[in-house]
Amino acid sequence: MSTTAAFPWGVPAYDSLSGPTYLTAQQLVQQVGYALASKIYSYSSEGDDLDTAVAQWNKEGVLNGYGRLPVLAKMQSRSGAGAMVLGDFFSIEDFKQKYPAPHAVIASSQTLATMQPILTQLALLYSAATPFVAHVSASDYSAANAALVSNYASALYAAQETGVSLISSSSAHEIQHMALFASLISSVTPAIHIYDGVRLARESCQVVDVLDAVAVKRTYTQLIQAQDAVGKKVDAAERISKILNNLNSELGTNYGLFEYEGHAEAEQVLVVFGSTEARIARRAATELSKAGQKVGVVVVRVYRPFSDKHFLEVLPASLKKVSVLGQVADKDAVAQAYTQSALYADVVAALAASSVNASVKDIKYSTEKVFTTGDIADYLGASSFDFFAGEEAVQYVHWDVDATATAAAPAKVAKLLSEVSGKNVSFNAVFDNLSQAGVIQTEIRSTKSVVEAPFAIENADVVVVQDAKVLNSYDVLGAAKEGAKVLLRTSIKEADYEKKLPAAFRRAVAAKKAELYVLNVAELGEKSEASAETDAVALQFAFLKVARPELDLAGAAEKVAALNSEDAKSILPAVSKIVENLAKGLNKVEVPATWAEAEVAQELPTSIRANSTEANTEKEAEERVGETSKWHEAAKGLLFKEAYETKASIRPDLPERNFIVKVKSNKRLTPADYDRNIFHIEFDITGTGLTYEIGEALGVHAHNDRKEVEDFINFYGLDASELVNVPSREDPAYTETRTIFQALLQNIDLFGRPGKKFYEQLAEFATDEAERKQLLTLASPEGTTEFKRRAEVDTIHYVDLLHEFKSARPTFGQLAQIVPPLKRREYSIASSQKVRPNQVDLLVVAVDWRDPTGRDRYGQATRYLSSLETGDELVVSVKPSVMKLPPKDTQPIIMAGLGTGLAPFRAFVEYRAWQAAQGIEIGKVFLYLGSRHRREEYLFGEEWEAYLDAGIITILGCAFSRDQPQKVYIQDKLEENLVDVKEALLEGNGSFYLCGPTWPVPAITEVLSKAVTRNGVEEMKEEGRYVLEVY
């Protein structure tokens, strides 16, 4: 019984099914069908797993209960699906037998809808027909929701229209009995046995009282013969009731045509049909009635024939209100007032002919409805209930992309837990083949007794993310309880968590107060050559360490080895080595408080809505980074958005939310003939949703210079319009399909400064031996002096090296891999949104210089910003900063800004002015600014003078260092006002801020020490009242 990602215990051997056994409900249905049927017609589509077991047993030549090899016919699900087999049900040989073996159909409710005409004919001529039993998985595909749905409606309406009997199973623990019951009923009427095919049929769990095949056949024979005692004149409902009573006597069970659960004096009753609905409703009625609520549930086991007598017998005499949970075809039917559910029509008819005085309500729901415990509680008039009361339930959720070697790890963990925990384990795998071309979510529950919970986990104790890609598509912590443990398998370095882990995940970890553990398999040491599944084994042990820390991992090594290899002994040393080294690769992460403030752009789903029953086996080969492609490769991402994870978002690779803004104004503040270009740029943010706080920074995603890009394309002989996959600017885990021109303009830092690693990488492409040696020398310790000169004096760029070493000519794809992506540049915001609600301002100095060879050099981002014109668009984001105003408005602020370091203080002063205009009392405002010349660099000078005249600024200290013979700096102006500074900082508990270059920090700190002492400065730092933003 090999383990797969979907089924931990695989397909069981036919003779092994007996007593306590881990299996699925669908496998039990197949066992009964195989044991009792002479022919089996399977309408299972590829991947449905409806007939996996019978196909395997049949192939192995396993004989059934009659000592025969049953005929297994694979059929197609299409219109007229039953026509081909109708003749087989009118066999002369079967007709001659007193107790002919039934013919069984294994199908989904999707197929059942196409068989309805045949069912009608069969019901009319059934006295001459071979017994017919259909085991139907209530599953269908909803194109509107792109998901698998539990479809009972087609079976309910088919039973109404054709007169065939319809019974349901709501649990894996009763499904074998109901499959046997349906086979017995088939001697009286065509029988359909229906059960949930989306979850119940596929969930693996332990069934404690499985009948072996011999017992199934023996019970069937005894009870089929006992039916002779039931008179032929008894109506079908009564005969079926007798059959069920006989089955109860044989098995020691207490099944009924209708089964009541709840308060003995219930005033409100919910009537349900269907596996998930019935299972949750039974539990709800039990728990709520224990709490004194007068509610109950009637589970309809036999819908056709609908016995009014038996239905009325189970209703409590105290009944006042009946709610019928009835499935209808779709959402339109739910909305239509004139459409009734089939179940509601039968309940109303039964009550109308009785003395019961109760109101009846039709609670319609479509096939797309997925029930939760909260839904059922609400229908019963309660807010909630504890489904797992007294069960000591522990719940685990695993996430992975289904193409990885670790996809089956949760299934192996489930098997291991069933062996070492002493508890009952259930396992369910759900596949989403649209997101990321294949994501799998697996759920494991561990409970003290056998408890079936046919719904998605709502309060997981442990969440395991086996591939970080999943974090971009799902809110993996949405169904985790507060304080849950989270295990993330990733190679992302801790220093990059803030940047590379999605904001939604970081925020969820903080909000849930979760314990975060990270597994980096690469840190475990040398991988074993004996095992191709080292990652999977490491993940299993990491899970056990996090989820079950009390377990002896070394003691579990043999079991884990056996689960992961048929030759356990050969991999045991490697497995033991992983246990020994686990602490090296498994680390608990201290979650920063800032994660709670991470801005989330959109809500993500918290669980998978299954759209397949198996992993996606038809994936396209993964596009390799840097390789060129044709236009149709990009078109696939636009046409098949779900499969290719195509999203209309701005910079999805970034953890911050991004916005497209327009240039409103770009004005140079210094004279045109002055050697420094300092400019004030305003962006219009109307309608973008961009918000910012005082002191925050604006991240700018700048482009390379267009002319330089065109020159390089010509030099390198590239086709500017050819498509290429390149790493994103902020996270290489993302790739972007761009034209070569776009990639060079917006992604690749071709005009940046290379490190030693690039020299070494470029050497691999050099065909000239002298050039190769020179590159390797520059990358080595011997070349440090020359490398430093090139980097710091000559300011060599990547493109310069390509020109210099002409024999080193990597392809564009290779170049995209060894030249890093462009980085975002951040600038302090020079405005207050209270004053300028639809605008954000920056104060920037254009960086440019001339190198020793006479070449003009430029700062990439400032060159880009200075070239922008009114109406131009660009991508920006907002980043928090240490520059925050004091908590109290009356606390003084002392600001020192050098050059463009004035930017955040313009925002500070604007905000204080706005507060004063609102009548809010504000503290003293000291502003010190430093630059070279008043005439050329008195930045925002007119504004400062106006604020000073208005009383907003208390002291304005201007240090223009070169306007007089002696140099005057900010520290000199501070010392002139030492008494005022001392009063503001000590008596007013004020804050000091410095923004600009680092060089004046020691001198300014020395002046402040005179005002508050050196210890006072240190105390201010600890209290967050001494704030530096220097570069």
mmCIF file of N, CA and C in Angstrom, residues 869-915:
data_model
loop_
_atom_site.group_PDB
_atom_site.id
_atom_site.type_symbol
_atom_site.label_atom_id
_atom_site.label_comp_id
_atom_site.label_asym_id
_atom_site.label_seq_id
_atom_site.Cartn_x
_atom_site.Cartn_y
_atom_site.Cartn_z
ATOM 1 N N GLU A 869 8.968 65.106 -16.367
ATOM 2 C CA GLU A 869 8.213 66.295 -16.719
ATOM 3 C C GLU A 869 6.782 66.185 -16.217
ATOM 4 N N THR A 870 6.087 67.284 -16.167
ATOM 5 C CA THR A 870 4.696 67.311 -15.700
ATOM 6 C C THR A 870 3.852 66.313 -16.496
ATOM 7 N N GLY A 871 3.120 65.480 -15.774
ATOM 8 C CA GLY A 871 2.275 64.468 -16.413
ATOM 9 C C GLY A 871 2.909 63.105 -16.527
ATOM 10 N N ASP A 872 4.235 63.018 -16.365
ATOM 11 C CA ASP A 872 4.894 61.714 -16.410
ATOM 12 C C ASP A 872 4.433 60.853 -15.235
ATOM 13 N N GLU A 873 4.354 59.551 -15.474
ATOM 14 C CA GLU A 873 3.940 58.613 -14.432
ATOM 15 C C GLU A 873 5.127 57.790 -13.941
ATOM 16 N N LEU A 874 5.079 57.382 -12.681
ATOM 17 C CA LEU A 874 6.104 56.500 -12.123
ATOM 18 C C LEU A 874 5.508 55.690 -10.982
ATOM 19 N N VAL A 875 6.226 54.636 -10.621
ATOM 20 C CA VAL A 875 5.777 53.745 -9.537
ATOM 21 C C VAL A 875 6.481 54.137 -8.249
ATOM 22 N N VAL A 876 5.704 54.268 -7.183
ATOM 23 C CA VAL A 876 6.262 54.637 -5.878
ATOM 24 C C VAL A 876 5.646 53.767 -4.790
ATOM 25 N N SER A 877 6.261 53.787 -3.622
ATOM 26 C CA SER A 877 5.718 53.101 -2.448
ATOM 27 C C SER A 877 6.115 53.905 -1.220
ATOM 28 N N VAL A 878 5.464 53.616 -0.115
ATOM 29 C CA VAL A 878 5.719 54.364 1.128
ATOM 30 C C VAL A 878 6.429 53.459 2.124
ATOM 31 N N LYS A 879 7.449 53.995 2.785
ATOM 32 C CA LYS A 879 8.192 53.218 3.766
ATOM 33 C C LYS A 879 8.229 53.973 5.096
ATOM 34 N N PRO A 880 7.968 53.265 6.202
ATOM 35 C CA PRO A 880 8.045 53.910 7.523
ATOM 36 C C PRO A 880 9.452 54.424 7.803
ATOM 37 N N SER A 881 9.544 55.342 8.733
ATOM 38 C CA SER A 881 10.827 55.955 9.056
ATOM 39 C C SER A 881 10.937 56.150 10.561
ATOM 40 N N VAL A 882 12.164 56.395 11.000
ATOM 41 C CA VAL A 882 12.383 56.685 12.430
ATOM 42 C C VAL A 882 11.950 58.111 12.763
ATOM 43 N N MET A 883 11.718 58.919 11.728
ATOM 44 C CA MET A 883 11.343 60.317 11.940
ATOM 45 C C MET A 883 9.860 60.433 12.325
ATOM 46 N N LYS A 884 9.608 60.420 13.608
ATOM 47 C CA LYS A 884 8.227 60.544 14.089
ATOM 48 C C LYS A 884 8.139 61.676 15.102
ATOM 49 N N LEU A 885 7.024 62.400 15.056
ATOM 50 C CA LEU A 885 6.805 63.469 16.028
ATOM 51 C C LEU A 885 6.629 62.893 17.425
ATOM 52 N N PRO A 886 6.909 63.691 18.469
ATOM 53 C CA PRO A 886 6.716 63.206 19.842
ATOM 54 C C PRO A 886 5.247 62.860 20.088
ATOM 55 N N PRO A 887 4.981 62.025 21.070
ATOM 56 C CA PRO A 887 3.595 61.615 21.334
ATOM 57 C C PRO A 887 2.685 62.769 21.745
ATOM 58 N N LYS A 888 3.246 63.771 22.408
ATOM 59 C CA LYS A 888 2.434 64.918 22.840
ATOM 60 C C LYS A 888 2.682 66.111 21.922
ATOM 61 N N ASP A 889 1.602 66.773 21.514
ATOM 62 C CA ASP A 889 1.728 67.922 20.612
ATOM 63 C C ASP A 889 2.467 69.088 21.252
ATOM 64 N N THR A 890 2.457 69.146 22.585
ATOM 65 C CA THR A 890 3.075 70.282 23.278
ATOM 66 C C THR A 890 4.563 70.064 23.541
ATOM 67 N N GLN A 891 5.096 68.900 23.214
ATOM 68 C CA GLN A 891 6.524 68.659 23.391
ATOM 69 C C GLN A 891 7.296 69.429 22.324
ATOM 70 N N PRO A 892 8.342 70.159 22.711
ATOM 71 C CA PRO A 892 9.144 70.913 21.740
ATOM 72 C C PRO A 892 9.861 69.973 20.768
ATOM 73 N N ILE A 893 10.105 70.466 19.564
ATOM 74 C CA ILE A 893 10.905 69.715 18.601
ATOM 75 C C ILE A 893 12.039 70.605 18.121
ATOM 76 N N ILE A 894 13.247 70.054 18.089
ATOM 77 C CA ILE A 894 14.431 70.756 17.599
ATOM 78 C C ILE A 894 14.934 69.986 16.394
ATOM 79 N N MET A 895 14.952 70.615 15.238
ATOM 80 C CA MET A 895 15.274 69.947 13.982
ATOM 81 C C MET A 895 16.525 70.550 13.369
ATOM 82 N N ALA A 896 17.413 69.685 12.900
ATOM 83 C CA ALA A 896 18.630 70.125 12.234
ATOM 84 C C ALA A 896 18.728 69.420 10.887
ATOM 85 N N GLY A 897 18.631 70.193 9.799
ATOM 86 C CA GLY A 897 18.666 69.598 8.468
ATOM 87 C C GLY A 897 19.760 70.205 7.626
ATOM 88 N N LEU A 898 20.586 69.347 7.033
ATOM 89 C CA LEU A 898 21.659 69.811 6.172
ATOM 90 C C LEU A 898 21.285 69.548 4.722
ATOM 91 N N GLY A 899 21.251 70.580 3.907
ATOM 92 C CA GLY A 899 20.913 70.433 2.503
ATOM 93 C C GLY A 899 19.515 69.858 2.337
ATOM 94 N N THR A 900 19.410 68.788 1.542
ATOM 95 C CA THR A 900 18.094 68.169 1.326
ATOM 96 C C THR A 900 17.599 67.426 2.565
ATOM 97 N N GLY A 901 18.414 67.374 3.623
ATOM 98 C CA GLY A 901 17.972 66.817 4.900
ATOM 99 C C GLY A 901 16.850 67.629 5.521
ATOM 100 N N LEU A 902 16.528 68.782 4.915
ATOM 101 C CA LEU A 902 15.399 69.591 5.399
ATOM 102 C C LEU A 902 14.049 68.965 5.057
ATOM 103 N N ALA A 903 14.044 67.999 4.137
ATOM 104 C CA ALA A 903 12.785 67.464 3.609
ATOM 105 C C ALA A 903 11.800 67.031 4.701
ATOM 106 N N PRO A 904 12.170 66.155 5.622
ATOM 107 C CA PRO A 904 11.169 65.719 6.593
ATOM 108 C C PRO A 904 10.711 66.851 7.517
ATOM 109 N N PHE A 905 11.578 67.866 7.686
ATOM 110 C CA PHE A 905 11.220 68.943 8.610
ATOM 111 C C PHE A 905 10.228 69.919 7.997
ATOM 112 N N ARG A 906 10.225 69.978 6.673
ATOM 113 C CA ARG A 906 9.150 70.743 6.025
ATOM 114 C C ARG A 906 7.801 70.096 6.353
ATOM 115 N N ALA A 907 7.774 68.742 6.331
ATOM 116 C CA ALA A 907 6.542 68.034 6.688
ATOM 117 C C ALA A 907 6.182 68.277 8.145
ATOM 118 N N PHE A 908 7.193 68.257 9.038
ATOM 119 C CA PHE A 908 6.958 68.497 10.466
ATOM 120 C C PHE A 908 6.320 69.868 10.682
ATOM 121 N N VAL A 909 6.925 70.879 10.064
ATOM 122 C CA VAL A 909 6.462 72.253 10.291
ATOM 123 C C VAL A 909 5.075 72.455 9.674
ATOM 124 N N GLU A 910 4.855 71.906 8.482
ATOM 125 C CA GLU A 910 3.524 72.008 7.871
ATOM 126 C C GLU A 910 2.457 71.413 8.789
ATOM 127 N N TYR A 911 2.786 70.286 9.393
ATOM 128 C CA TYR A 911 1.810 69.611 10.250
ATOM 129 C C TYR A 911 1.544 70.426 11.518
ATOM 130 N N ARG A 912 2.617 70.986 12.112
ATOM 131 C CA ARG A 912 2.428 71.810 13.308
ATOM 132 C C ARG A 912 1.589 73.050 12.969
ATOM 133 N N ALA A 913 1.797 73.600 11.766
ATOM 134 C CA ALA A 913 1.010 74.763 11.351
ATOM 135 C C ALA A 913 -0.456 74.382 11.188
ATOM 136 N N TRP A 914 -0.692 73.201 10.630
ATOM 137 C CA TRP A 914 -2.077 72.714 10.471
ATOM 138 C C TRP A 914 -2.730 72.530 11.830
ATOM 139 N N GLN A 915 -1.971 71.971 12.791
ATOM 140 C CA GLN A 915 -2.523 71.777 14.129
ATOM 141 C C GLN A 915 -2.905 73.117 14.764
#
